[in-house]
mmCIF file of C-alpha atoms in Angstrom:
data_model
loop_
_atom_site.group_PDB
_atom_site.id
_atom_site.type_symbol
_atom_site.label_atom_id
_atom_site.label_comp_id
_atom_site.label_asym_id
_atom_site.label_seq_id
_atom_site.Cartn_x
_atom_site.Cartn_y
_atom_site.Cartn_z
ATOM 1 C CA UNK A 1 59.796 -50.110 176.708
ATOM 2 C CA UNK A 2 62.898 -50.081 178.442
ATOM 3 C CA UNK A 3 62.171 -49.711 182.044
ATOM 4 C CA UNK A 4 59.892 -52.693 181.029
ATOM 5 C CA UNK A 5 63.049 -54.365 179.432
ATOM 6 C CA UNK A 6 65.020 -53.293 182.970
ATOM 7 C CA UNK A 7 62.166 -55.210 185.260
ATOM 8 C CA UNK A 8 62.495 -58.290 183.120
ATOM 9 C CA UNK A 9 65.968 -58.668 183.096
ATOM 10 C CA UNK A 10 65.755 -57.641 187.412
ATOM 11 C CA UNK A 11 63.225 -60.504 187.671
ATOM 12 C CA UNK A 12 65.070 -62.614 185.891
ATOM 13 C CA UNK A 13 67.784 -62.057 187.543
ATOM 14 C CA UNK A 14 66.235 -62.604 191.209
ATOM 15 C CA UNK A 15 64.799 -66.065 190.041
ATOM 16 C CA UNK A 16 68.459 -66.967 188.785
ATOM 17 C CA UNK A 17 69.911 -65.898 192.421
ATOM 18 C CA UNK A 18 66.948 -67.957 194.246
ATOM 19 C CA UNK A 19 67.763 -71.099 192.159
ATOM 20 C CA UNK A 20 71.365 -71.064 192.327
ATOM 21 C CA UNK A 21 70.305 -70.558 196.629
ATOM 22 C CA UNK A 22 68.269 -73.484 196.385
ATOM 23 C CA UNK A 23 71.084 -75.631 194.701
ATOM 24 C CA UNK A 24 74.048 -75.055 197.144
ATOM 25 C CA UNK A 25 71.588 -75.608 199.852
ATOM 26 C CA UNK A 26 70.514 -78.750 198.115
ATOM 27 C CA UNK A 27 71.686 -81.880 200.188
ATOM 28 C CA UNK A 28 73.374 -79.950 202.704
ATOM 29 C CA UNK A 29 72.521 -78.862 206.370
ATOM 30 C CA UNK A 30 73.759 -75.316 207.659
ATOM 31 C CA UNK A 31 76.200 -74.560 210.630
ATOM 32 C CA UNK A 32 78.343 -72.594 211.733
ATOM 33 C CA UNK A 33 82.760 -72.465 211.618
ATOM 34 C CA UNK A 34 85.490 -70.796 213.902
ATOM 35 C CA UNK A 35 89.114 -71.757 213.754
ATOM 36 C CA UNK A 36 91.796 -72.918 216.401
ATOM 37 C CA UNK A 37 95.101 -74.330 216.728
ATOM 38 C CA UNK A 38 97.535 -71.420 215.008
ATOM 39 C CA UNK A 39 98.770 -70.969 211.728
ATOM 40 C CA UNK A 40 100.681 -74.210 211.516
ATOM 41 C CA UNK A 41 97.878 -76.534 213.407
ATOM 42 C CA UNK A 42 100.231 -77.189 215.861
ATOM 43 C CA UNK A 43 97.361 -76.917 218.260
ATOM 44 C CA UNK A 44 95.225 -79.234 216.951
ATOM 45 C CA UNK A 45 97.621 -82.142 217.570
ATOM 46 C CA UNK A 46 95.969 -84.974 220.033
ATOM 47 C CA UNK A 47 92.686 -84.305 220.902
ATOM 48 C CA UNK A 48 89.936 -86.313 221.738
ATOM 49 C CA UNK A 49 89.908 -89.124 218.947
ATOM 50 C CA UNK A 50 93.188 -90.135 220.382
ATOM 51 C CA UNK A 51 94.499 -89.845 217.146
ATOM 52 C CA UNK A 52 98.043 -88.295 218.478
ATOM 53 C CA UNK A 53 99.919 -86.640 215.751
ATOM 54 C CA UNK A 54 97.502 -85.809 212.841
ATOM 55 C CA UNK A 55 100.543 -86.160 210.478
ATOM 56 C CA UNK A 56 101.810 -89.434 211.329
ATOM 57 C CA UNK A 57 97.946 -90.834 211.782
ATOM 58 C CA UNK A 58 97.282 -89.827 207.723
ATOM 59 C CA UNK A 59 95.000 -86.560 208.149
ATOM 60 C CA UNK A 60 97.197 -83.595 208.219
ATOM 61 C CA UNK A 61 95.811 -80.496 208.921
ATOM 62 C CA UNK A 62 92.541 -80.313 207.212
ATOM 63 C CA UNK A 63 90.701 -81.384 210.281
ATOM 64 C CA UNK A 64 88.171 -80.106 212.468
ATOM 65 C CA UNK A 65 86.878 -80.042 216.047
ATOM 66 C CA UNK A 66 82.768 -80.806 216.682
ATOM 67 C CA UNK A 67 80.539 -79.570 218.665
ATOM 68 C CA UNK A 68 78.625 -81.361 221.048
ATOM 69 C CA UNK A 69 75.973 -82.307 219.519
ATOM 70 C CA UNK A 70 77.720 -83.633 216.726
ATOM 71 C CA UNK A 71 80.474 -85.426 217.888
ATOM 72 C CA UNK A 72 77.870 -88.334 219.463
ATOM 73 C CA UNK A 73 80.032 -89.434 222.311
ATOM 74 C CA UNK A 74 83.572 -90.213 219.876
ATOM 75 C CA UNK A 75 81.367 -92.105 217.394
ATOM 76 C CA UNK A 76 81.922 -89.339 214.610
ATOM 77 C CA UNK A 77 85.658 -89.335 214.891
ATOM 78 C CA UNK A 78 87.270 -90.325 211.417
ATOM 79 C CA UNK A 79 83.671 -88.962 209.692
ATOM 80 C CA UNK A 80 84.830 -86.435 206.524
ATOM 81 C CA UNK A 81 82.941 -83.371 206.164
ATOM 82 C CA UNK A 82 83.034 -80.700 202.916
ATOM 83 C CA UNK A 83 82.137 -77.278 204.390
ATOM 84 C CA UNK A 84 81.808 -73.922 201.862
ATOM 85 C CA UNK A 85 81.034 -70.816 203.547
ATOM 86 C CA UNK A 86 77.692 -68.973 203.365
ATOM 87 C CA UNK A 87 78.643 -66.061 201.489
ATOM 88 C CA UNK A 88 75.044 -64.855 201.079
ATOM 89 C CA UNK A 89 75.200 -64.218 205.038
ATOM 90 C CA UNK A 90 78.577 -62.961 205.667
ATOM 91 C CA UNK A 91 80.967 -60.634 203.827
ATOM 92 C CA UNK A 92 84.038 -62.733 205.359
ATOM 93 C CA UNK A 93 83.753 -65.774 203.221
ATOM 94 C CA UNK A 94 85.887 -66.838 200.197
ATOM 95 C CA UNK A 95 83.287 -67.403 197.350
ATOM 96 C CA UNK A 96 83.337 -70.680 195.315
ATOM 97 C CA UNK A 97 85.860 -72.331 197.422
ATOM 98 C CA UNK A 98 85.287 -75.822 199.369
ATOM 99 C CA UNK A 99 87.250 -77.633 202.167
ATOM 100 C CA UNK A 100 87.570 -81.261 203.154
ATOM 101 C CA UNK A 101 88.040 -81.717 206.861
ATOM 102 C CA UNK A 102 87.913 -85.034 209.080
ATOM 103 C CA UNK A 103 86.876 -85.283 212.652
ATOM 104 C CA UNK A 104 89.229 -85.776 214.936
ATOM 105 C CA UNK A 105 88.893 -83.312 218.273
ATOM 106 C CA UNK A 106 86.009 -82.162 220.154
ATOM 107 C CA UNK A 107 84.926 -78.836 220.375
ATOM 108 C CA UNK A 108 83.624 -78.591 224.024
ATOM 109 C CA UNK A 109 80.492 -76.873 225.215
ATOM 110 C CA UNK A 110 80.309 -73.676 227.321
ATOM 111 C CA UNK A 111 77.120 -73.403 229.349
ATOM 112 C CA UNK A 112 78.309 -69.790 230.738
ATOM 113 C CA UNK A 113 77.605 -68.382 227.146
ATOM 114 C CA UNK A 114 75.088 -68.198 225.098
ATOM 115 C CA UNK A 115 74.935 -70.161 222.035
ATOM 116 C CA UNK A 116 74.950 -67.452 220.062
ATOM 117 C CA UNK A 117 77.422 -65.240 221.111
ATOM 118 C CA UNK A 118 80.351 -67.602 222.807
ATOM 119 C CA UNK A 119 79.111 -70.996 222.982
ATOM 120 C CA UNK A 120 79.338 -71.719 219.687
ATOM 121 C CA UNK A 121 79.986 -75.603 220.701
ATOM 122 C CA UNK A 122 76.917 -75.986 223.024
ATOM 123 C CA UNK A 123 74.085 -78.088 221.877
ATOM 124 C CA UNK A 124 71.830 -78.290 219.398
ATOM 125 C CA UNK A 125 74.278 -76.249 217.296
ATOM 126 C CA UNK A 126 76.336 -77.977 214.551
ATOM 127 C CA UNK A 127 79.720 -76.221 214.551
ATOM 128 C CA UNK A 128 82.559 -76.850 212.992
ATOM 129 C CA UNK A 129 85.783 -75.719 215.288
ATOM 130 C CA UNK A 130 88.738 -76.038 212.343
ATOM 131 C CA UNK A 131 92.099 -75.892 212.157
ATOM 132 C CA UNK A 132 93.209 -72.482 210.827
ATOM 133 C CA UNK A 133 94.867 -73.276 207.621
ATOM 134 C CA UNK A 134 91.434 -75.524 206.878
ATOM 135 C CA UNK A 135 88.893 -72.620 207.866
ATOM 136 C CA UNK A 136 91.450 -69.836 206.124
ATOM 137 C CA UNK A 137 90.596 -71.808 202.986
ATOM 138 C CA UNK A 138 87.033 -70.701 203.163
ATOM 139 C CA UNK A 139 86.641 -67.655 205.401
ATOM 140 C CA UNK A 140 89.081 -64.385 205.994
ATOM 141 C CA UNK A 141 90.774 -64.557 208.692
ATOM 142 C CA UNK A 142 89.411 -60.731 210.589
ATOM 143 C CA UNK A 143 86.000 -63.086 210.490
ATOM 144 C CA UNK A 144 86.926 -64.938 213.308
ATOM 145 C CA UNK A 145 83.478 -67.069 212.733
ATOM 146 C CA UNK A 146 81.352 -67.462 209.644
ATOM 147 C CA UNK A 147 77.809 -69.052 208.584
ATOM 148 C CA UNK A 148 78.666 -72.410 207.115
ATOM 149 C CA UNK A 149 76.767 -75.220 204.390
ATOM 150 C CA UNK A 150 78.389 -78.800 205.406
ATOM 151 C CA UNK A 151 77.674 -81.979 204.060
ATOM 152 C CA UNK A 152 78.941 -85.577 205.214
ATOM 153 C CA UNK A 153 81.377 -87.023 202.224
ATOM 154 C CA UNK A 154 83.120 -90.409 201.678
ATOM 155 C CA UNK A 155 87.198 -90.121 202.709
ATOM 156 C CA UNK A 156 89.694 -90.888 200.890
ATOM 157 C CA UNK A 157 92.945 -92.381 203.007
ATOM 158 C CA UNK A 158 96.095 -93.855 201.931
ATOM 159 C CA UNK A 159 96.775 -97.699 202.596
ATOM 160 C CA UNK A 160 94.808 -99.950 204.961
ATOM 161 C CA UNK A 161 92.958 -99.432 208.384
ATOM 162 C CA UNK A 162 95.126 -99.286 211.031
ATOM 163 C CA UNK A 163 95.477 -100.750 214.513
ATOM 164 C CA UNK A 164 97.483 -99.051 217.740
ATOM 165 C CA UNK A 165 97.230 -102.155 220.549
ATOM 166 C CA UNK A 166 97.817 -100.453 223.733
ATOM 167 C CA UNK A 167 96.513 -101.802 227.187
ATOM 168 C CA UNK A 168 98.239 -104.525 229.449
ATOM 169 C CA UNK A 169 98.495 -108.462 229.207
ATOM 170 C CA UNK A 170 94.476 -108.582 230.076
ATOM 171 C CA UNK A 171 93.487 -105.258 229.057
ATOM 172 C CA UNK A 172 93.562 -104.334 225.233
ATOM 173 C CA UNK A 173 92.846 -100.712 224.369
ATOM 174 C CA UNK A 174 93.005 -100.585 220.539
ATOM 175 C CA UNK A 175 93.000 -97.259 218.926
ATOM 176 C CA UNK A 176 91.374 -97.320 214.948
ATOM 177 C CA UNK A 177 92.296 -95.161 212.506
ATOM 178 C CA UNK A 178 93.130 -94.206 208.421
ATOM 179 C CA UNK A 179 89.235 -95.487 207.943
ATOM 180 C CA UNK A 180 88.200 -95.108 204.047
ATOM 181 C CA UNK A 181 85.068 -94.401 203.247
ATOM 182 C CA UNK A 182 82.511 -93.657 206.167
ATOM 183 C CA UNK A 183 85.268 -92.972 207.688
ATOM 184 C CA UNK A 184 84.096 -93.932 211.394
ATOM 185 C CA UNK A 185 83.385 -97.471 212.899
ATOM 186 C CA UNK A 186 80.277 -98.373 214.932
ATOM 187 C CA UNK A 187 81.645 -101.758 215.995
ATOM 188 C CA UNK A 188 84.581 -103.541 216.534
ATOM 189 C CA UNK A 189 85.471 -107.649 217.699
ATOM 190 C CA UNK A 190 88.904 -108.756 218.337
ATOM 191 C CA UNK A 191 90.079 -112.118 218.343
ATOM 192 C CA UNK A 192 93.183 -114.178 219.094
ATOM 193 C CA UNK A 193 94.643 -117.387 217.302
ATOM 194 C CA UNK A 194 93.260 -119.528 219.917
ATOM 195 C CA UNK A 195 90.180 -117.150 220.880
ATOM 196 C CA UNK A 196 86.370 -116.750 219.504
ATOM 197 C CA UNK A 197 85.622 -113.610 218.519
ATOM 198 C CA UNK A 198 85.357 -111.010 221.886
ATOM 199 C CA UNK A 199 83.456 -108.053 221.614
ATOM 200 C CA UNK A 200 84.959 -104.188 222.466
ATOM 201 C CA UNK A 201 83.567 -101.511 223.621
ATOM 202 C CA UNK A 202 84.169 -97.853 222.911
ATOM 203 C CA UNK A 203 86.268 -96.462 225.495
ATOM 204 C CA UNK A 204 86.819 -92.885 224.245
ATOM 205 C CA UNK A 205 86.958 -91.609 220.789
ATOM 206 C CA UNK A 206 88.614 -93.920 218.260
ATOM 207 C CA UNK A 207 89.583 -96.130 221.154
ATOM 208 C CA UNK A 208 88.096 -99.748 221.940
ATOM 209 C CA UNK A 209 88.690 -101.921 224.687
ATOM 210 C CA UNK A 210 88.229 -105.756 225.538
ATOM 211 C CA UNK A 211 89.415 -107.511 228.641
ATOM 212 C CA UNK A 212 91.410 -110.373 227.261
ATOM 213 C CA UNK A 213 94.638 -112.056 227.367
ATOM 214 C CA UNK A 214 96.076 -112.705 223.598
ATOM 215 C CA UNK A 215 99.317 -113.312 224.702
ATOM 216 C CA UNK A 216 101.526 -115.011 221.750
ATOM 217 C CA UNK A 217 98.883 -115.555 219.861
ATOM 218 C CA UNK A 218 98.285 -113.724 216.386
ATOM 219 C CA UNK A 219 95.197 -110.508 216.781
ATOM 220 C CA UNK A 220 92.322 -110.776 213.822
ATOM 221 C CA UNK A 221 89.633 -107.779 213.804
ATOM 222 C CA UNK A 222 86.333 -107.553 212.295
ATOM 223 C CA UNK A 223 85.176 -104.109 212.137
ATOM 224 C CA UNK A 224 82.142 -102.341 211.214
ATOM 225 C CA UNK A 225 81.966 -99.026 210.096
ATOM 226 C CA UNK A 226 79.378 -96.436 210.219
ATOM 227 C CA UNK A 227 77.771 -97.658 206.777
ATOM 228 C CA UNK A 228 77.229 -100.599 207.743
ATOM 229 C CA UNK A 229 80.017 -102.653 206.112
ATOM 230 C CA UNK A 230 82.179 -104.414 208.009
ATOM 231 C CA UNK A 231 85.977 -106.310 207.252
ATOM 232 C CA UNK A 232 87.526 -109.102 208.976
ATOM 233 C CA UNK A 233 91.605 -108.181 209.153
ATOM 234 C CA UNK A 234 93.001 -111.523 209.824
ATOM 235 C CA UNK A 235 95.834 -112.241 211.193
ATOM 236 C CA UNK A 236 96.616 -107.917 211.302
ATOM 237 C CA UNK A 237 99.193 -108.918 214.202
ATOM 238 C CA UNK A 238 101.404 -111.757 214.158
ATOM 239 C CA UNK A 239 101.657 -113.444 217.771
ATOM 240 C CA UNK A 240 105.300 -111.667 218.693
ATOM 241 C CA UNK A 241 103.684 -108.475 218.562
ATOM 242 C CA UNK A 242 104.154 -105.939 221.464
ATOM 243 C CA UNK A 243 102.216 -102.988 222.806
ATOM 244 C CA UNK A 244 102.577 -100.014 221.399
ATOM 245 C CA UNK A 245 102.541 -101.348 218.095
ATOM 246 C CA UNK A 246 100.661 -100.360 214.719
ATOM 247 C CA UNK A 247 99.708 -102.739 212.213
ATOM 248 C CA UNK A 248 97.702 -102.815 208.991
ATOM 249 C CA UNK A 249 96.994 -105.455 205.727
ATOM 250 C CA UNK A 250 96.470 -102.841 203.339
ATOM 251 C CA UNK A 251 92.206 -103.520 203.945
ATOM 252 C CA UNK A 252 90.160 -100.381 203.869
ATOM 253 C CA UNK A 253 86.686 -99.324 203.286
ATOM 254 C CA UNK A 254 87.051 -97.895 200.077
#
């Protein structure tokens, strides 16, 4: 009666395991997550969102680098992403424990290795290339890379969209960032006080471009993000605004 007693509570068990499994797998995709840029993230700094210094731009250093195949060309940059390690596959993850990261670097491919052993970036694999203090929050550090279940989330920033107008008198190279919600943009029109609205074009990573000459004249946006929603920031830059300059109304996707 009791080794009858023992196989019950076993099978019980086992189903237990194979539905808890099936829940953290539920709604999430699997991957795969190394680290880079040093203790302090010092190395993660730029990158290629453009978004410079990760402190000053609002995301710190819970941030991550994507592969190839995930990145899409810049149009993921600003996207927020929880990752929790796959501790059923690898004895170097911290159980229970979830991270927050946002997109902001690209983790580049390496055709010379395999994607298993080396290329960890290289297409179709989705890998996550984090900042150490954001991957340390999941994994132990002697892992070095660990079997990953990521899911896309909403992000939550701090004040209103903002807008970096770089470029020339006929050249405008606008760099987007501190996007709420969807947290990436999939299209962008600028317009001047006495313009129509001009479309822009993604020129690399959070950076659009238009050819246009808004000299003293106030700059309105209308942006769409990644959802689908879009807001029209009128009036963002008053017409004695300079290059080099970052402006926000306190609008965001939220």
């Amino acid at each position: 009666m009791a080794r009858k007693v023992d196989l019950c509570r076993l099978l019980v068990a086992a189903v237990a395991a194979c539905l808890a499994a099936t829940t953290v797998r539920a709604g999430w995709q699997r991957g795969s997550a190394t680290f880079y840029g040093g203790a302090n993230a010092a190395g993660t700094m730029g990158g290629a969102c453009g978004y410079g210094n990760l402190y000053s731009a609002g995301y710190g250093t819970d941030t991550a680098a994507l592969s190839l195949a995930m990145f899409n060309g810049g149009a993921a940059c600003g996207e927020c992403y929880q990752v929790k390690c796959d501790q059923q596959n690898s004895r170097w993850c911290k159980p229970g424990v979830t991270v927050t990261v946002t997109a902001t670097n690209l983790c580049p491919a390496d055709y010379s290795q395999p994607s298993n052993d080396g290329g960890w970036c290289n297409p179709p694999r989705q890998h996550f290339d984090m900042s150490q203090p954001s991957w340390e929050k999941i994994g132990v550090y002697s892992g070095g890379i660990v079997p990953v279940f990521y899911q896309r989330v909403s992000c939550s920033r701090t004040g209103g969209v903002r807008f970096t107008i770089n470029g020339n008198r006929y050249f405008k190279l606008v760099l987007i960032f501190n996007v709420a919600g969807p947290g990436s943009i999939s299209a962008v029109q600028i317009k001047g006080s006495s313009t129509g609205w001009i479309t822009m074009s993604r020129n690399w990573g959070a950076n659009w471009q238009a050819n246009s000459d808004l000299t003293r004249q106030s700059i309105s946006f209308r942006v769409t993000a990644t959802n689908g929603r879009f807001l029209e920031f009128y009036n963002v830059a008053g017409s004695n605004w300079q290059l080099g300059q970052t402006f926000t109304n306190g609008q965001n996707f939220y």
